[in-house]
XYZ file of C-alpha atoms in Angstrom:
765
model
C 12.179 -53.005 2.141
C 11.425 -51.489 -1.104
C 7.985 -50.387 0.263
C 9.752 -48.761 3.249
C 12.217 -46.916 0.837
C 9.280 -45.473 -1.172
C 7.616 -44.364 2.115
C 10.807 -42.614 3.357
C 11.193 -40.973 0.006
C 7.669 -39.632 -0.004
C 7.932 -38.340 3.506
C 11.243 -36.662 2.515
C 9.709 -34.970 -0.408
C 6.758 -33.842 1.757
C 8.981 -32.353 4.476
C 11.204 -30.598 1.702
C 7.915 -29.142 0.227
C 6.657 -28.029 3.553
C 10.089 -26.326 4.348
C 10.119 -24.253 1.147
C 8.320 -21.002 1.441
C 5.121 -20.409 -0.553
C 5.633 -18.183 -3.720
C 9.377 -18.981 -3.867
C 9.196 -19.623 -7.579
C 7.466 -16.401 -8.336
C 9.892 -14.610 -6.047
C 12.870 -16.055 -8.035
C 11.361 -15.128 -11.325
C 10.817 -11.532 -9.968
C 14.502 -11.255 -9.100
C 15.502 -12.331 -12.458
C 13.092 -9.776 -14.077
C 14.360 -7.122 -11.778
C 17.979 -7.895 -12.842
C 16.896 -7.458 -16.488
C 15.167 -4.153 -15.470
C 11.937 -5.433 -16.595
C 10.200 -3.907 -13.548
C 6.615 -4.540 -14.776
C 7.129 -8.183 -14.920
C 9.070 -8.115 -11.614
C 6.158 -6.365 -10.005
C 3.658 -8.972 -11.284
C 5.785 -11.831 -9.934
C 6.327 -10.225 -6.612
C 2.514 -9.614 -6.212
C 1.872 -13.254 -6.952
C 4.529 -14.308 -4.431
C 3.061 -12.030 -1.725
C -0.458 -13.344 -2.530
C 0.807 -16.842 -1.899
C 2.455 -15.964 1.342
C 0.859 -12.670 2.676
C 3.026 -12.673 5.939
C 6.367 -12.946 4.346
C 8.307 -9.849 5.152
C 10.838 -10.318 2.366
C 8.122 -10.386 -0.243
C 6.489 -7.210 1.113
C 9.850 -5.274 1.081
C 10.712 -6.363 -2.469
C 7.221 -5.445 -3.651
C 7.480 -1.861 -2.135
C 10.910 -1.370 -3.593
C 9.956 -2.639 -7.106
C 6.770 -0.521 -7.146
C 8.863 2.680 -6.846
C 11.207 1.519 -9.625
C 8.455 0.468 -12.037
C 6.606 3.744 -11.514
C 9.740 5.822 -12.117
C 10.486 3.840 -15.203
C 6.964 4.776 -16.718
C 7.425 8.423 -15.739
C 10.688 8.508 -17.708
C 9.071 6.875 -20.631
C 6.159 9.404 -20.562
C 8.703 12.368 -20.484
C 10.470 10.930 -23.488
C 7.135 10.500 -25.485
C 6.060 13.992 -24.490
C 9.393 15.341 -25.876
C 8.765 13.638 -29.037
C 5.238 15.204 -29.329
C 3.213 12.125 -28.528
C 1.044 13.619 -25.822
C -1.532 10.858 -25.785
C 1.113 8.134 -25.362
C 2.833 10.202 -22.667
C -0.460 10.620 -20.644
C -0.965 6.829 -20.882
C 2.495 6.291 -19.333
C 1.922 8.763 -16.553
C -1.468 7.016 -15.884
C 0.236 3.705 -15.748
C 2.798 5.067 -13.267
C 0.087 6.476 -11.238
C -1.734 3.167 -11.056
C 1.492 1.336 -10.038
C 2.563 3.767 -7.405
C -0.428 5.858 -6.177
C 1.916 7.882 -3.973
C 4.103 9.102 -6.734
C 3.701 12.904 -6.744
C 5.865 13.195 -9.890
C 3.447 11.018 -11.919
C 0.335 13.179 -10.734
C 2.254 16.388 -11.685
C 3.476 15.160 -15.073
C -0.062 13.820 -15.986
C -1.698 17.140 -15.034
C 0.842 19.051 -17.116
C 0.232 16.662 -20.144
C -3.481 16.978 -19.862
C -3.263 20.771 -19.787
C -1.110 20.565 -23.034
C -3.718 18.395 -24.745
C -6.683 20.433 -23.560
C -7.635 23.624 -25.568
C -6.309 26.905 -23.992
C -9.305 28.863 -25.012
C -12.348 27.612 -23.129
C -15.629 29.572 -23.196
C -17.507 29.587 -19.938
C -21.268 29.767 -20.513
C -22.280 29.472 -16.906
C -25.216 31.707 -15.915
C -24.397 34.377 -13.538
C -25.799 33.901 -10.105
C -27.825 36.562 -8.525
C -28.679 35.063 -5.122
C -26.675 33.315 -2.474
C -27.309 30.035 -0.768
C -29.281 31.724 1.990
C -31.623 33.512 -0.587
C -30.129 36.909 0.195
C -29.010 39.187 -2.728
C -25.367 38.187 -3.825
C -22.781 40.612 -2.750
C -20.757 42.195 -5.716
C -17.448 40.578 -6.198
C -15.993 43.151 -8.656
C -16.413 46.850 -9.499
C -18.811 47.598 -12.373
C -17.600 47.246 -15.996
C -18.726 49.544 -18.819
C -20.872 47.907 -21.560
C -21.084 50.470 -24.429
C -23.600 50.276 -27.098
C -20.895 49.705 -29.791
C -17.619 48.109 -29.706
C -16.557 49.480 -33.121
C -13.151 50.968 -33.411
C -12.847 54.783 -32.945
C -11.263 57.242 -35.204
C -11.419 60.868 -33.906
C -9.268 64.047 -34.289
C -9.833 67.136 -32.316
C -8.273 70.133 -30.403
C -10.809 70.905 -27.686
C -11.311 71.260 -24.027
C -10.890 67.863 -22.267
C -14.466 67.731 -21.091
C -15.757 68.154 -24.764
C -13.436 65.299 -25.830
C -14.722 63.009 -23.084
C -18.311 63.926 -23.940
C -17.840 63.211 -27.574
C -16.273 59.818 -26.979
C -19.137 59.029 -24.480
C -21.764 59.867 -27.070
C -20.022 57.759 -29.651
C -20.201 54.778 -27.355
C -23.537 55.531 -25.638
C -22.154 56.392 -22.303
C -22.863 59.056 -19.716
C -19.865 61.103 -18.611
C -19.833 62.843 -15.164
C -16.959 64.899 -13.658
C -15.432 65.672 -10.337
C -16.282 69.300 -9.199
C -12.421 69.878 -9.039
C -11.776 68.733 -12.519
C -10.026 71.712 -14.301
C -10.608 73.004 -17.837
C -7.552 72.033 -20.046
C -7.357 72.239 -23.821
C -5.873 69.029 -25.391
C -5.197 67.786 -28.926
C -6.182 64.248 -29.687
C -5.469 62.138 -32.764
C -7.236 58.773 -32.255
C -6.843 56.337 -35.190
C -8.614 52.953 -35.106
C -8.562 52.514 -31.282
C -11.028 50.783 -28.940
C -13.213 52.746 -26.479
C -11.019 51.932 -23.514
C -7.922 52.830 -25.365
C -9.474 56.206 -26.411
C -10.454 57.016 -22.740
C -6.883 56.015 -21.588
C -5.328 58.244 -24.124
C -7.477 61.250 -23.407
C -7.028 60.549 -19.677
C -3.194 60.612 -20.139
C -3.248 63.973 -22.066
C -5.568 65.607 -19.615
C -3.956 64.252 -16.488
C -7.269 62.634 -15.471
C -8.544 59.258 -14.332
C -11.673 57.627 -15.570
C -13.690 54.775 -13.767
C -16.949 53.050 -14.439
C -19.803 53.996 -12.045
C -22.431 51.846 -13.754
C -22.416 49.768 -16.993
C -23.324 52.864 -19.022
C -21.673 55.756 -17.155
C -18.082 56.701 -16.315
C -16.712 59.267 -13.797
C -13.821 61.523 -14.512
C -11.481 62.999 -11.807
C -8.139 64.673 -11.608
C -5.123 62.273 -11.354
C -4.097 63.196 -7.818
C -3.015 60.893 -4.830
C -5.787 62.157 -2.628
C -8.346 61.889 -5.397
C -7.225 58.177 -6.062
C -7.613 57.393 -2.424
C -11.025 59.028 -2.322
C -12.547 57.420 -5.620
C -10.575 54.187 -6.405
C -12.608 51.076 -5.643
C -11.038 48.492 -3.451
C -11.589 44.665 -3.173
C -11.079 42.353 -0.282
C -10.180 38.702 -0.747
C -8.923 35.665 1.185
C -6.255 33.693 -0.772
C -5.628 30.227 0.548
C -2.237 28.571 0.040
C -1.842 24.870 -0.369
C 1.921 24.423 -0.185
C 3.205 26.410 2.659
C 4.335 24.422 5.713
C 5.730 26.815 8.295
C 4.397 30.263 9.432
C 7.786 31.639 8.213
C 6.763 30.654 4.615
C 3.620 32.883 4.861
C 5.623 35.751 6.453
C 8.138 35.700 3.589
C 5.215 35.879 0.939
C 3.511 38.763 2.833
C 6.716 40.734 3.145
C 7.481 40.314 -0.569
C 3.991 41.399 -1.499
C 4.109 44.449 0.846
C 7.459 45.519 -0.557
C 6.689 45.015 -4.312
C 3.154 46.147 -4.465
C 3.081 48.692 -1.559
C 0.274 46.971 0.094
C -0.999 48.555 3.313
C -3.844 46.354 4.131
C -2.572 42.856 4.144
C -2.780 40.092 6.818
C -1.714 36.502 7.253
C -3.717 33.948 9.033
C -1.354 31.108 10.059
C -4.110 28.803 11.523
C -5.905 28.696 8.086
C -2.772 29.024 5.990
C -4.320 32.076 4.244
C -3.592 35.669 3.419
C -6.207 38.402 3.380
C -5.693 41.385 1.136
C -7.691 44.560 0.775
C -6.637 46.856 -2.153
C -7.423 48.067 -5.668
C -8.552 45.357 -8.161
C -5.297 45.856 -10.102
C -3.111 45.280 -7.103
C -5.283 42.329 -5.990
C -4.756 40.612 -9.498
C -1.032 41.145 -9.277
C -0.925 39.696 -5.741
C -2.887 36.710 -6.823
C -0.511 36.249 -9.763
C 2.472 36.303 -7.549
C 1.005 33.961 -4.996
C 0.079 31.535 -7.724
C 3.742 31.687 -8.965
C 5.151 31.120 -5.461
C 2.701 28.664 -3.932
C 4.249 25.596 -5.524
C 4.947 22.308 -3.748
C 8.592 22.057 -2.787
C 10.726 19.563 -4.748
C 11.495 16.279 -3.101
C 14.219 13.739 -3.628
C 14.737 10.200 -2.520
C 18.416 9.314 -1.786
C 19.372 5.643 -1.889
C 22.316 5.065 0.498
C 24.337 1.909 0.364
C 26.802 1.240 3.088
C 29.021 -1.754 2.458
C 31.435 -2.872 5.205
C 33.756 -5.910 4.771
C 36.051 -7.266 7.526
C 38.477 -10.012 7.282
C 40.468 -11.441 10.332
C 43.049 -14.091 9.758
C 45.179 -15.692 12.718
C 47.907 -18.182 12.265
C 49.849 -19.651 15.286
C 52.204 -22.427 14.393
C 55.213 -24.003 16.174
C 56.444 -25.598 19.424
C 57.287 -23.302 22.198
C 59.802 -24.889 24.578
C 60.207 -23.829 28.199
C 62.658 -21.099 28.639
C 63.996 -21.717 32.239
C 65.149 -24.738 34.460
C 65.150 -25.053 38.246
C 67.872 -26.591 40.430
C 67.281 -27.016 44.179
C 69.976 -28.053 46.734
C 68.758 -29.820 49.908
C 71.678 -31.263 51.793
C 71.378 -31.532 55.467
C 72.299 -28.402 57.296
C 72.519 -26.205 54.079
C 70.518 -23.603 52.417
C 68.305 -24.140 49.488
C 69.471 -22.484 46.239
C 67.363 -22.052 43.110
C 69.163 -21.420 39.753
C 67.529 -20.262 36.611
C 68.237 -18.240 33.499
C 67.752 -14.991 35.384
C 70.171 -15.783 38.322
C 70.152 -17.596 41.676
C 68.375 -17.030 44.898
C 69.740 -18.483 48.302
C 67.853 -18.883 51.462
C 70.410 -19.371 54.431
C 69.517 -22.349 56.575
C 72.891 -23.241 57.775
C 76.457 -23.354 56.264
C 78.124 -25.762 53.886
C 81.977 -25.660 53.746
C 83.570 -25.848 50.313
C 85.369 -29.105 51.172
C 82.042 -30.842 51.529
C 81.025 -30.143 48.016
C 82.946 -33.277 46.857
C 80.669 -35.339 49.007
C 77.358 -34.147 47.295
C 75.267 -36.746 45.528
C 71.965 -36.869 43.578
C 70.058 -37.170 46.753
C 71.346 -33.693 47.809
C 69.759 -31.666 44.903
C 66.947 -31.888 42.387
C 66.517 -30.278 38.768
C 63.085 -29.279 37.247
C 63.325 -29.228 33.447
C 61.127 -26.970 31.381
C 58.123 -28.186 29.285
C 57.131 -27.386 25.716
C 53.841 -26.197 24.266
C 52.825 -27.276 20.574
C 50.495 -24.614 18.806
C 48.703 -25.154 15.525
C 45.955 -22.614 15.260
C 44.347 -21.208 12.187
C 41.404 -18.801 12.334
C 39.822 -17.115 9.390
C 36.843 -14.807 10.020
C 34.955 -12.782 7.294
C 32.258 -10.259 8.162
C 30.180 -8.390 5.528
C 27.610 -5.703 6.570
C 25.228 -4.342 3.931
C 22.799 -1.502 4.657
C 20.661 0.042 2.009
C 18.335 2.725 3.567
C 16.278 5.283 1.519
C 15.795 8.909 2.665
C 13.116 11.091 1.235
C 13.595 14.877 1.859
C 12.028 18.044 0.932
C 14.247 20.747 -0.644
C 16.135 22.819 1.935
C 15.113 20.558 4.859
C 17.624 18.085 6.549
C 16.631 14.488 6.533
C 18.214 12.330 9.228
C 18.614 8.561 9.343
C 20.150 6.712 12.276
C 20.471 2.887 12.106
C 22.293 1.241 14.973
C 22.555 1.361 18.718
C 22.623 3.988 21.460
C 25.526 3.315 23.684
C 25.699 4.908 27.128
C 28.805 6.869 28.151
C 29.335 7.838 31.741
C 30.201 11.487 32.628
C 30.792 12.487 36.241
C 31.043 15.551 38.445
C 32.639 15.780 41.917
C 30.918 17.758 44.712
C 33.059 18.390 47.799
C 31.537 17.772 51.327
C 30.485 20.751 53.572
C 28.348 21.251 56.496
C 27.864 22.694 59.957
C 27.559 20.758 63.286
C 24.592 20.897 65.683
C 26.729 22.888 68.270
C 27.648 25.551 65.798
C 31.050 24.077 65.117
C 32.241 23.064 61.707
C 30.932 19.812 60.523
C 31.593 17.674 57.507
C 29.311 15.854 54.963
C 30.765 13.124 52.860
C 31.552 14.110 49.284
C 29.025 13.231 46.600
C 29.912 11.910 43.098
C 27.023 12.587 40.610
C 27.408 10.135 37.671
C 25.629 11.111 34.508
C 25.151 9.291 31.252
C 24.885 10.430 27.737
C 24.091 8.190 24.785
C 26.055 8.074 21.544
C 24.416 6.924 18.359
C 26.659 4.115 17.041
C 26.002 2.571 13.684
C 25.145 4.340 10.271
C 24.108 7.990 10.798
C 23.096 9.926 7.666
C 22.191 13.629 7.532
C 21.336 14.928 3.986
C 20.106 18.470 3.065
C 19.120 18.550 -0.650
C 18.693 21.462 -3.214
C 17.065 20.637 -6.475
C 17.858 22.538 -9.578
C 15.553 23.090 -12.590
C 17.893 21.060 -14.848
C 17.249 17.963 -12.820
C 20.537 18.198 -10.955
C 20.741 17.879 -7.131
C 23.115 19.503 -4.688
C 23.493 17.591 -1.474
C 25.008 18.529 1.781
C 25.903 15.200 3.217
C 27.254 13.984 6.631
C 27.618 10.309 6.868
C 29.069 8.531 9.960
C 29.792 4.891 10.205
C 30.757 3.948 13.815
C 30.990 0.778 15.934
C 32.093 -0.257 19.437
C 35.485 -2.061 19.254
C 36.242 -2.359 22.962
C 36.152 -0.929 26.372
C 38.556 1.078 28.610
C 38.403 1.642 32.402
C 38.488 5.256 33.183
C 38.048 6.405 36.838
C 36.845 2.894 37.769
C 34.122 2.933 35.160
C 34.275 0.917 31.951
C 33.896 3.314 28.899
C 33.194 2.095 25.345
C 35.901 2.545 22.662
C 34.130 3.863 19.506
C 35.698 3.520 16.006
C 34.444 6.156 13.590
C 34.490 6.878 10.039
C 32.782 10.228 9.070
C 32.400 12.101 5.794
C 31.237 15.642 5.307
C 31.004 17.243 1.967
C 28.876 19.223 -0.591
C 28.272 17.523 -3.849
C 26.163 18.086 -6.919
C 24.913 15.070 -8.910
C 22.584 14.466 -11.766
C 19.349 12.511 -11.141
C 20.171 8.751 -10.968
C 23.983 9.471 -10.821
C 25.912 7.183 -8.594
C 28.352 8.784 -6.323
C 30.929 6.924 -4.189
C 31.429 9.217 -1.157
C 34.398 7.365 0.396
C 36.219 4.027 0.366
C 37.934 3.657 3.696
C 40.476 0.881 3.679
C 42.258 -0.279 6.767
C 44.819 -3.016 6.963
C 46.685 -4.290 10.046
C 49.301 -6.981 10.056
C 51.143 -8.238 13.197
C 53.848 -10.982 13.478
C 55.139 -12.310 16.795
C 58.091 -14.794 16.980
C 58.798 -16.302 20.419
C 61.373 -19.081 21.101
C 64.937 -19.883 21.986
C 67.452 -17.407 20.668
C 69.457 -18.849 17.697
C 67.160 -21.874 17.325
C 64.182 -19.636 16.420
C 65.942 -18.656 13.288
C 66.960 -22.051 11.852
C 64.865 -22.855 8.763
C 62.346 -25.735 9.148
C 63.655 -26.666 12.685
C 62.644 -23.280 14.057
C 59.101 -24.666 14.328
C 60.386 -27.167 17.005
C 61.948 -24.350 19.165
C 59.762 -21.342 18.596
C 56.177 -20.064 18.035
C 55.324 -18.071 14.912
C 52.161 -16.051 15.259
C 50.750 -13.930 12.378
C 47.599 -11.737 12.792
C 46.215 -10.047 9.597
C 43.081 -7.675 9.761
C 41.449 -5.930 6.838
C 38.545 -3.610 7.190
C 36.972 -1.701 4.243
C 33.872 0.574 4.145
C 32.270 1.700 0.905
C 29.484 4.381 0.944
C 27.412 4.796 -2.323
C 24.611 7.404 -2.846
C 22.127 7.666 -5.741
C 19.544 10.585 -5.664
C 16.272 10.248 -7.476
C 13.763 13.145 -7.964
C 10.150 12.377 -6.967
C 8.805 15.870 -7.245
C 9.802 18.925 -9.277
C 8.510 22.521 -9.092
C 5.498 22.865 -11.385
C 6.250 25.978 -13.322
C 3.983 26.687 -16.153
C 4.211 29.255 -18.908
C 1.867 31.540 -17.087
C 4.246 31.530 -14.050
C 7.195 32.420 -16.088
C 5.406 35.082 -18.213
C 5.930 38.703 -17.141
C 2.883 40.783 -16.286
C 2.242 44.408 -17.025
C 1.927 46.333 -13.646
C 1.657 50.035 -14.575
C 3.805 52.878 -13.284
C 5.363 53.268 -9.814
C 2.713 55.655 -8.658
C -0.219 53.861 -10.419
C -0.126 50.064 -10.153
C -2.529 48.593 -12.499
C -3.087 45.670 -14.933
C -4.388 45.531 -18.490
C -5.854 42.836 -20.766
C -4.042 41.943 -24.013
C -7.146 43.271 -25.860
C -6.679 46.598 -24.125
C -3.316 47.335 -25.776
C -3.835 45.905 -29.264
C -5.273 47.490 -32.205
C -8.849 46.189 -32.876
C -9.290 44.011 -35.909
C -10.936 45.629 -38.799
C -14.096 43.795 -39.711
C -16.255 44.344 -42.781
C -18.934 46.943 -42.096
C -22.467 46.080 -41.478
C -25.609 48.081 -41.327
C -25.944 47.685 -37.581
C -22.325 48.483 -36.875
C -20.114 51.273 -38.404
C -16.718 52.475 -37.106
C -16.960 55.611 -35.161
C -15.159 58.187 -37.373
C -15.561 61.854 -36.889
C -13.030 62.729 -39.583
C -13.397 60.337 -42.412
C -10.374 59.768 -44.607
C -9.863 57.791 -47.893
C -9.152 54.102 -47.359
C -6.940 52.270 -49.872
C -6.031 53.515 -53.386
C -9.476 54.750 -54.107
C -11.614 56.917 -51.849
C -13.895 54.640 -49.706
C -17.159 55.845 -48.174
C -16.724 57.443 -44.704
C -16.117 54.799 -42.180
C -15.896 52.016 -44.565
C -13.196 49.466 -44.090
C -11.295 48.000 -47.057
C -11.688 44.384 -47.976
C -8.782 41.968 -48.075
C -7.045 42.168 -51.420
C -7.539 38.530 -52.289
C -11.344 38.421 -51.203
C -14.049 40.270 -52.914
C -17.680 40.524 -52.009
C -19.807 37.680 -53.432
C -16.858 35.194 -53.867
C -17.332 31.492 -53.901
C -16.389 29.284 -50.759
C -12.682 28.423 -50.342
C -11.187 25.266 -51.551
C -8.584 22.833 -50.057
C -6.771 20.356 -52.310
C -3.527 18.330 -52.725
C -0.602 19.395 -54.970
C 0.144 17.309 -57.008
C -3.299 15.691 -57.506
C -1.630 12.380 -58.652
C 1.763 10.805 -57.917
C 3.703 7.670 -58.848
C 6.107 6.022 -56.499
C 8.272 3.069 -56.151
C 8.320 0.821 -53.114
C 10.422 2.378 -50.394
C 10.342 5.836 -51.957
C 9.122 8.864 -50.026
C 7.620 12.169 -51.443
C 6.034 15.343 -50.023
C 2.531 16.345 -51.059
C 1.285 19.867 -50.320
C -2.090 20.756 -48.807
C -3.180 24.014 -50.527
C -6.040 26.335 -49.405
C -7.569 28.709 -51.966
C -9.550 31.893 -51.598
C -10.021 31.786 -47.816
C -10.713 34.900 -45.519
C -9.468 35.356 -41.967
C -8.317 31.709 -41.577
C -7.153 31.192 -37.921
C -7.194 27.485 -37.306
C -7.726 24.332 -39.371
C -7.944 20.689 -38.052
C -7.887 18.017 -40.694
C -8.549 14.313 -40.700
C -6.609 12.352 -43.572
C -7.583 8.820 -44.723
C -5.311 6.528 -46.707
C -4.803 2.838 -47.415
C -2.256 1.670 -44.839
C -1.257 -1.461 -46.902
C 0.001 0.708 -49.760
C 1.348 3.958 -48.232
C 2.019 5.551 -44.905
C 2.174 9.123 -43.591
C 5.629 9.559 -42.078
C 5.585 13.242 -41.137
C 3.754 16.534 -41.345
C 5.692 19.692 -42.119
C 5.001 23.418 -41.663
C 3.643 25.266 -44.774
C 4.092 29.024 -45.009
C 0.515 30.262 -45.523
C -0.927 30.123 -41.932
C 2.172 31.610 -40.306
C 2.203 34.612 -42.652
C 5.956 34.076 -43.113
C 6.937 35.343 -39.727
C 4.609 33.982 -37.058
C 5.007 30.582 -35.358
C 2.076 28.332 -35.583
C 1.085 25.538 -33.358
C 1.133 22.289 -35.408
C -0.232 19.051 -33.658
C -0.327 15.784 -35.409
C -1.299 12.142 -34.613
C -0.610 9.416 -36.990
C -2.455 6.021 -36.715
C -0.617 3.944 -39.358
C -2.647 0.767 -38.380
C -5.920 2.318 -39.488
C -4.603 4.624 -42.083
C -5.588 7.922 -40.416
C -3.770 11.101 -39.588
C -5.121 13.979 -37.476
C -3.439 17.339 -38.078
C -4.314 20.646 -36.480
C -2.606 23.989 -37.293
C -3.461 27.118 -35.188
C -2.133 30.691 -35.158
C -1.051 32.330 -31.949
C -3.957 33.617 -29.552
C -5.138 37.190 -29.966
C -3.827 37.499 -33.683
C -5.932 37.984 -36.712
C -6.301 35.205 -39.357
C -4.803 35.124 -42.834
C -6.463 35.488 -46.103
C -5.632 34.466 -49.700
C -4.184 31.277 -51.262
C -1.177 29.300 -50.239
C 0.313 26.021 -48.987
C -0.928 25.118 -45.568
C 1.119 21.963 -44.729
C 3.358 19.335 -46.292
C 2.617 15.648 -45.891
C 5.574 13.182 -46.260
C 4.261 9.934 -47.542
C 6.132 6.574 -47.983
C 5.435 3.859 -50.484
C 4.957 0.450 -48.682
C 3.662 -2.023 -51.258
C 2.467 -2.013 -54.971
C -1.021 -0.729 -55.357
C -3.144 2.339 -55.534
C -4.248 4.523 -52.630
C -6.453 7.653 -52.337
C -5.292 10.342 -49.937
C -8.436 12.074 -48.862
C -9.560 14.835 -46.509
C -12.549 13.206 -44.819
C -13.141 16.075 -42.266
C -12.091 19.697 -41.932
C -13.253 22.279 -39.421
C -11.533 25.530 -40.416
C -12.268 28.552 -38.241
C -11.574 32.283 -38.399
C -10.406 34.629 -35.687
C -13.865 34.853 -34.236
C -14.137 31.103 -33.955
C -16.677 30.948 -36.800
C -16.660 28.012 -39.268
C -15.251 28.671 -42.690
C -16.740 26.500 -45.392
C -14.220 24.626 -47.585
C -14.556 22.406 -50.556
C -12.266 19.413 -50.312
C -10.698 17.007 -52.888
C -8.388 14.030 -52.886
C -5.034 12.875 -54.404
C -4.282 9.571 -56.075
C -1.009 7.757 -55.366
C 0.227 4.841 -57.503
C 2.871 2.478 -56.063
C 4.936 0.429 -58.484
C 7.294 -2.507 -57.668
């Protein structure tokens, strides 16, 4: 018997193991990790569970849901690190989110933005210019010619002469040939050019002489009067096809073309809907402005995922208790030669079949009548029904477009139309055709119907136009001989504005129905306790509650860069044009060389003492023949106690035109640590903001610091504090704080030699 018991036990365990789904343990662990919001661990467990049972639908659904949650968690972590300045860590988080959820557009977008922030803004392209096309034919020119003067030195020139003489003089200074339109008039102008570039000098003289200049070749320019007809005759035009990548409907292209035509007065612009492109032919300046506007507008529309939870709970309780006695008795008379009579609680009915004198009533016996007594029904019914419906759909929608979700059934509803019978007989007399009834059916969507139109704001808030309907069939009704369904409906329409991830309860619809029925003998039905013997007590209790919860989550945001938000110079109303930053800035004064001298037709003294004609003054802190600059710590030695912090300054001495300086600091991580890097005042000049980037590796005792001035600005010269380093004492000992690498550059991106030194820090208990 014991052997049979062991055998049955083994068979039971085998059947139990076979009935349990594969991967159930990993699935349970994944659910626990998801509850703790450890989405990475939950993702790993769900992947193991699905690998064990690849055809389990529950595992697949959970894996897809947790993949989105895990990716979004890493995106949020990356944004937080980027706000703190840890761009490398932020990029790693975005890459992790991209690996977890390859379909996440927001992860791709944030990673691209972070990489652009890490990369250097000024990249030099050294690609060789192509001269032939793929077919071997000479390459067609893509831009009008640009002037290449013999000298780019600043121009200083004062004169009061005819405009042609002034243009010729400036052309000779730059080594250019100047030609004129035959209709160019003679006009005397007065110019006072002081340290300007060649392009600025030509623009100033053109403005005073009401003329326009344009390059004809690399060493010749053409001057013509500033008149609308002359501009149309001489201004060069370009044609370009601009492809857009984020427009979806032809209406989007039409809106962009209409805006460009109105803002830039473009006359030759065409949209190609089949290729999602715009073709523009106009001047180079207008074309550049059009490209800038298209780059600003052609952005992927924001997208949002809305999680909708519909919870419906219904409770039905029925109690029917008591004894229901009969409520009528029947008495039947059947004497010979008499009528039969029935007597009840509602009266009596007599059917004559003869006559019975009154004096014969005393002779009636039990054989002449019969009595039927009522029966009784005992009821003891208790019904308790609980129904719970949970629906959790997710809707992804593009901004401004309505997303619809319908979950449920389509129930047919009959609609009919009556057509009267008409017709004519074969003999010409009026005839008749039977009437026709055309029955048509329409279908109603019954269940959960959700319509959402989102609008995403730059501050990560979302406006939603929501229409949610929860309906069900509760019964039928006969109308016109056809059974029609009875639909119960709960519908919400509203406009709301939520933050990303904010939970909104759109509506809690609560319905309660209570019905009580008492049926029994009058009087007896009211007696306590005994009333259950003479009456039936029926109580029907119904509760129905619907709760709708919405949670929006942004999966794509508009990718607006600084270049998109930056305004752009566009000229005047009649002369639309663009200019480079260098075209409107004063050229930097460089020390004179034998090969290049400033163009100065009217030399003036420079500085306190008279300088040679055309010579530029040297910076006051730098003299010719000086020694290379130095960089050192201030103070050179410092004593600290454990836990104490102090600031050590990094000072540069005797530098010229310092524009950027990256440093690599080395220290003993067991003794001290670098906590923070602060701005100095030297590189900013006291007024300008500088870009200070730092990365601290406390584990290896290294800190990378890079300080850079704003683009298109000259460097600074002299002596001053570059940065401040906040150090903290960790343990007793001695540590050297050294600059192991420095690559200082001037405004021309040339290396500046610097002599480095180190500081000694003593930490006491």
